[in-house]
PDB file of C-alpha atoms in Angstrom:
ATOM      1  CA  UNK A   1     -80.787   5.144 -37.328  1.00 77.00           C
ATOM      2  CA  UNK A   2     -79.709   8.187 -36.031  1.00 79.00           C
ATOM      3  CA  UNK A   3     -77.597   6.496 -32.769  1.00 82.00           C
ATOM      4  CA  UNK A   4     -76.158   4.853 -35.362  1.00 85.00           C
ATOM      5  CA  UNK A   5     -75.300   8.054 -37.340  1.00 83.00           C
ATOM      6  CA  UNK A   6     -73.585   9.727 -34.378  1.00 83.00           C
ATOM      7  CA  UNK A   7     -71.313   6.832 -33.557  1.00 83.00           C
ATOM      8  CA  UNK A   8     -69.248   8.394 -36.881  1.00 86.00           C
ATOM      9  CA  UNK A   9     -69.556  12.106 -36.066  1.00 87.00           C
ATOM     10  CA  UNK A  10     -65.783  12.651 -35.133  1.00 90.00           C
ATOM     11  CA  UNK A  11     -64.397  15.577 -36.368  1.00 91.00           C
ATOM     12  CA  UNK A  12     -61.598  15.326 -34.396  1.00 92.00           C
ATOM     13  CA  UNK A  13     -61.217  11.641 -35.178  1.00 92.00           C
ATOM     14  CA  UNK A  14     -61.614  12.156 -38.522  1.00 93.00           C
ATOM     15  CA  UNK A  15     -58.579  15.073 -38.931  1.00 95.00           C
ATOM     16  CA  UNK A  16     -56.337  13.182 -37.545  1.00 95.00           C
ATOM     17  CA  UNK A  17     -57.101   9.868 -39.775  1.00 96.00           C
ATOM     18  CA  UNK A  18     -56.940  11.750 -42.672  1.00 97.00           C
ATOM     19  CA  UNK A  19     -53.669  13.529 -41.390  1.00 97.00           C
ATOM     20  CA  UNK A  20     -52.212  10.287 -40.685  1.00 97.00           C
ATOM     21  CA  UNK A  21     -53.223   8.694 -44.096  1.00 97.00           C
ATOM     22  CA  UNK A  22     -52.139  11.106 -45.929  1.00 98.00           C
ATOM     23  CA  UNK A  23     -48.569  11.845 -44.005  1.00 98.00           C
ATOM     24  CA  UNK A  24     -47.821   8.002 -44.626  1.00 98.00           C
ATOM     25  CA  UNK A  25     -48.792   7.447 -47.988  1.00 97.00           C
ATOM     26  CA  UNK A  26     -46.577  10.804 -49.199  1.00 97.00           C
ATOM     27  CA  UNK A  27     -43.955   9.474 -47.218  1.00 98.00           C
ATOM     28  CA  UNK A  28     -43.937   6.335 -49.528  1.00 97.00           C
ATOM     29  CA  UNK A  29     -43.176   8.579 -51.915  1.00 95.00           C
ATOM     30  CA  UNK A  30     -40.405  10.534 -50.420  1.00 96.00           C
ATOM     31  CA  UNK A  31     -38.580   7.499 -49.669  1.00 97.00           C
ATOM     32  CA  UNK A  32     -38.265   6.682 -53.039  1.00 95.00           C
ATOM     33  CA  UNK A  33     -36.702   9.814 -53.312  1.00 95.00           C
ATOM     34  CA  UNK A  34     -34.748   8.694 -50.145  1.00 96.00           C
ATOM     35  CA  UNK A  35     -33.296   5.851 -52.247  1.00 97.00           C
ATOM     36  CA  UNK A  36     -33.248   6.349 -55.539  1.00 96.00           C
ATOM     37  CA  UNK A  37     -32.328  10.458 -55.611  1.00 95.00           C
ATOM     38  CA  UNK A  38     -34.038  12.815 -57.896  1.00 95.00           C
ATOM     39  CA  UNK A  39     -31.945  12.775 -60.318  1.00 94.00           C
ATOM     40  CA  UNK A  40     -35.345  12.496 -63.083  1.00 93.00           C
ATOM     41  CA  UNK A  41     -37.047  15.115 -60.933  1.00 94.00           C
ATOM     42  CA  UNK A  42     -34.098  18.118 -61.555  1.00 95.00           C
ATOM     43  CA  UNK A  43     -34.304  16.943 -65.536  1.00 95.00           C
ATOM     44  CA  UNK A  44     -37.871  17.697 -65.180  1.00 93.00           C
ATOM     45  CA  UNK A  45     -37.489  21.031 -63.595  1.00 94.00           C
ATOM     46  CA  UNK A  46     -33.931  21.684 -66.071  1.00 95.00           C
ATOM     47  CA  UNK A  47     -36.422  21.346 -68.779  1.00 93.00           C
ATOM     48  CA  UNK A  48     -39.130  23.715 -67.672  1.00 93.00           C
ATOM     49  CA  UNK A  49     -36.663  26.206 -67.550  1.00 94.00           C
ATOM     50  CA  UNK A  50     -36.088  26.247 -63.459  1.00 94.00           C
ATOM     51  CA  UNK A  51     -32.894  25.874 -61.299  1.00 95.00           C
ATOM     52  CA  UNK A  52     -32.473  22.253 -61.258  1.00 94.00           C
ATOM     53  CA  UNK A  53     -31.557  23.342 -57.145  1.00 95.00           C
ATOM     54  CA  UNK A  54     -35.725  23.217 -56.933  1.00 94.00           C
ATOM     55  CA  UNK A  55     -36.251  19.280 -57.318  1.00 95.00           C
ATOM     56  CA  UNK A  56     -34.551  19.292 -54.015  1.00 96.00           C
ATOM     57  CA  UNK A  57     -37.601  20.698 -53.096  1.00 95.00           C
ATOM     58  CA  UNK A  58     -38.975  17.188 -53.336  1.00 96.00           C
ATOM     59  CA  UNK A  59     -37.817  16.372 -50.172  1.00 97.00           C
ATOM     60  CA  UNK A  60     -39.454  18.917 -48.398  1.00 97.00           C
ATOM     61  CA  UNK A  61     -42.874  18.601 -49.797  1.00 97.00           C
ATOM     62  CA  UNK A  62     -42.409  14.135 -49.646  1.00 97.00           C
ATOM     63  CA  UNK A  63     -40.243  14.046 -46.142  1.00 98.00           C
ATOM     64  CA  UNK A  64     -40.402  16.682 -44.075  1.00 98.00           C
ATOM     65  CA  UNK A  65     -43.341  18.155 -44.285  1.00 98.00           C
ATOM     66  CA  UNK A  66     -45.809  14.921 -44.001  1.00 98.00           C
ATOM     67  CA  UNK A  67     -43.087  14.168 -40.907  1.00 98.00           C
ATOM     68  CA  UNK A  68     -44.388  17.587 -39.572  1.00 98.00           C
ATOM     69  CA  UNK A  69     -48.178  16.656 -40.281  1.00 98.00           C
ATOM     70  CA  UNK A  70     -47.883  13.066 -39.077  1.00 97.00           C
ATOM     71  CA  UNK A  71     -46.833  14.181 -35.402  1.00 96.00           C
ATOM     72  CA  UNK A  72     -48.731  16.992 -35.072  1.00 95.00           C
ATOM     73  CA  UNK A  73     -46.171  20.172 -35.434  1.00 96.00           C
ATOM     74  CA  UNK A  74     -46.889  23.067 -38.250  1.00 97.00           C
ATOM     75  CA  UNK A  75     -50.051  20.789 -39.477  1.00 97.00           C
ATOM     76  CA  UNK A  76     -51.480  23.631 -41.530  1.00 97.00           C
ATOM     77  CA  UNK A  77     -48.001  24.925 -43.230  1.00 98.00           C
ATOM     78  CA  UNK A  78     -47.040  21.852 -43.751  1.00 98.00           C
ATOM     79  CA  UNK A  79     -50.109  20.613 -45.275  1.00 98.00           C
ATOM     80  CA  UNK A  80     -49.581  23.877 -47.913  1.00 98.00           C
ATOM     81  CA  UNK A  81     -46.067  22.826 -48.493  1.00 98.00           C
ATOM     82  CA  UNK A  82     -47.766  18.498 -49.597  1.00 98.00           C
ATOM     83  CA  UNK A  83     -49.839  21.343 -51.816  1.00 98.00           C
ATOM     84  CA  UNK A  84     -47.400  22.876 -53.538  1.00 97.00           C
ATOM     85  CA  UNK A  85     -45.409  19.702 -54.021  1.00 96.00           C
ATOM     86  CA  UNK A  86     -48.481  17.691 -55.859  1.00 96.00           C
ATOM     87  CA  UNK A  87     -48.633  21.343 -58.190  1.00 96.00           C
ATOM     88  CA  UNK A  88     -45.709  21.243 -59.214  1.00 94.00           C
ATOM     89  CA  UNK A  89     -45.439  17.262 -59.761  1.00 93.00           C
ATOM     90  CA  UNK A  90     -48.522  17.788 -61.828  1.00 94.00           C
ATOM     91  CA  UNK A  91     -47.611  20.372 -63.740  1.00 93.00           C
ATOM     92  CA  UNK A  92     -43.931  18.932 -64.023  1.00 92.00           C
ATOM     93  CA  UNK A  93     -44.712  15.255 -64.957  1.00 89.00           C
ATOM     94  CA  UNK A  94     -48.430  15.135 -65.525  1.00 91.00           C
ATOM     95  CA  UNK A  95     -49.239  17.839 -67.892  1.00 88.00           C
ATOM     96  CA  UNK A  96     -50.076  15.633 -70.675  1.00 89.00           C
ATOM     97  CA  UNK A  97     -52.616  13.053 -68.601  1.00 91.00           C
ATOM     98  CA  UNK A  98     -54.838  16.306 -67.568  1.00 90.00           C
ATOM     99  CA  UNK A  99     -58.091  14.961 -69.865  1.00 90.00           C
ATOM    100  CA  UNK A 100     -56.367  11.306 -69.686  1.00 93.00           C
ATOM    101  CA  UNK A 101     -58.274   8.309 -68.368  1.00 93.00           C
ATOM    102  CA  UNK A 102     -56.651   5.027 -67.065  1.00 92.00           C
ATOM    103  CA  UNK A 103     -57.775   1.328 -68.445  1.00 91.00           C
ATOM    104  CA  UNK A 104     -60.396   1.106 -66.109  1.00 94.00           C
ATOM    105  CA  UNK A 105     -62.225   4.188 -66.814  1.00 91.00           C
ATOM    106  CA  UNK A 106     -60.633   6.535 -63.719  1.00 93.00           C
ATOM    107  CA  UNK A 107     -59.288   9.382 -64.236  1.00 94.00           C
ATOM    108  CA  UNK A 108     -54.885   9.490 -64.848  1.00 94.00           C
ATOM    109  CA  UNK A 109     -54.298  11.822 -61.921  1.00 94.00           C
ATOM    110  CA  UNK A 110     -56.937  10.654 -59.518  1.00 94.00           C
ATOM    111  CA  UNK A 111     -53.705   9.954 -56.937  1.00 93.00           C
ATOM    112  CA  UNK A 112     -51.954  13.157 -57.302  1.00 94.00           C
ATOM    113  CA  UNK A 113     -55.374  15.244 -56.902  1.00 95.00           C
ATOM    114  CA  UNK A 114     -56.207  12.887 -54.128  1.00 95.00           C
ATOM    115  CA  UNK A 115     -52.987  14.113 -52.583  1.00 97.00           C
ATOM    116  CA  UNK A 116     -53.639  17.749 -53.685  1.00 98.00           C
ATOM    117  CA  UNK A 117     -56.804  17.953 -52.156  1.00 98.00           C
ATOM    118  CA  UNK A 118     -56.344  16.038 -48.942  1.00 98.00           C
ATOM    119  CA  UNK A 119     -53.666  18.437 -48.550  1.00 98.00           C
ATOM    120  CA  UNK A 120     -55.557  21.459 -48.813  1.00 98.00           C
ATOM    121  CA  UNK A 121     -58.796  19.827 -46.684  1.00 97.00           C
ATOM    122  CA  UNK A 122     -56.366  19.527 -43.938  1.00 97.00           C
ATOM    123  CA  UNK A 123     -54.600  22.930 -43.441  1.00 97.00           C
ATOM    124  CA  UNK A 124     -58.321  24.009 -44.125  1.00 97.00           C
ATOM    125  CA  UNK A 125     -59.592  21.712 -41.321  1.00 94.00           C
ATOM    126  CA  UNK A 126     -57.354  21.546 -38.851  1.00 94.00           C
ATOM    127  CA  UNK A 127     -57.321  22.946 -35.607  1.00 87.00           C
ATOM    128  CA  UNK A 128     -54.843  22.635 -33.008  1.00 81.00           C
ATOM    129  CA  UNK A 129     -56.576  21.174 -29.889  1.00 65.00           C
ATOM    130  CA  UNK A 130     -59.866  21.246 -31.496  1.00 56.00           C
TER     131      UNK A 130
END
């Protein structure tokens, strides 16, 4: 049992399938913003009170930055930037599903704190040639 154990003791392996997982699925989500503009992300901000100049921001946290993880360059600040992109998209658009469960019994903002906290595992984790 334990030979079979080691075959899936990758560290290395594992950072950079969880780096590329998570760069690819956020950049789903910054190509919507690609094509359809953020136009409903600045009313969002507008109506918290912030310069609507911020949901530009979007771009950075969906585009850029899991562009930056995905290849490798500024893993661990760009990993922090995914971070504070899924804050403030859940404390933008999700305040109100915070104690919220979905029809099947999961939790509303399993996604977004799936996002959060792969962001944050991987500037924790990762280590350039390591």
């Amino acid at each position: 049992m334990n030979n079979f154990l080691r075959f899936f003791h990758h560290p290395r392996a594992a950072m950079v399938l969880l780096r590329v997982t998570l760069a690819v699925l956020m950049l789903f989500h910054g190509w919507a913003k690609i094509t359809h503009g953020v136009g409903g992300i600045e009313s969002m901000v507008v109506r918290a009170g912030l310069p609507g100049w911020l949901a530009y921001g979007v771009y950075l946290g969906e585009v850029v930055a899991p562009l930056l993880v995905l290849v490798g360059l500024w893993v661990v600040p760009a990993a922090l930037v995914m971070a504070c992109s899924m804050l403030f998209a859940l404390f933008l658009a999700h305040t109100g599903q915070f104690l919220s469960l979905n029809g099947t019994g999961g939790w509303m903002l399993e996604l977004q704190a799936f996002f959060l906290i792969c962001s944050i595992v991987v500037a924790m984790g990762y280590s350039k040639g390591k």
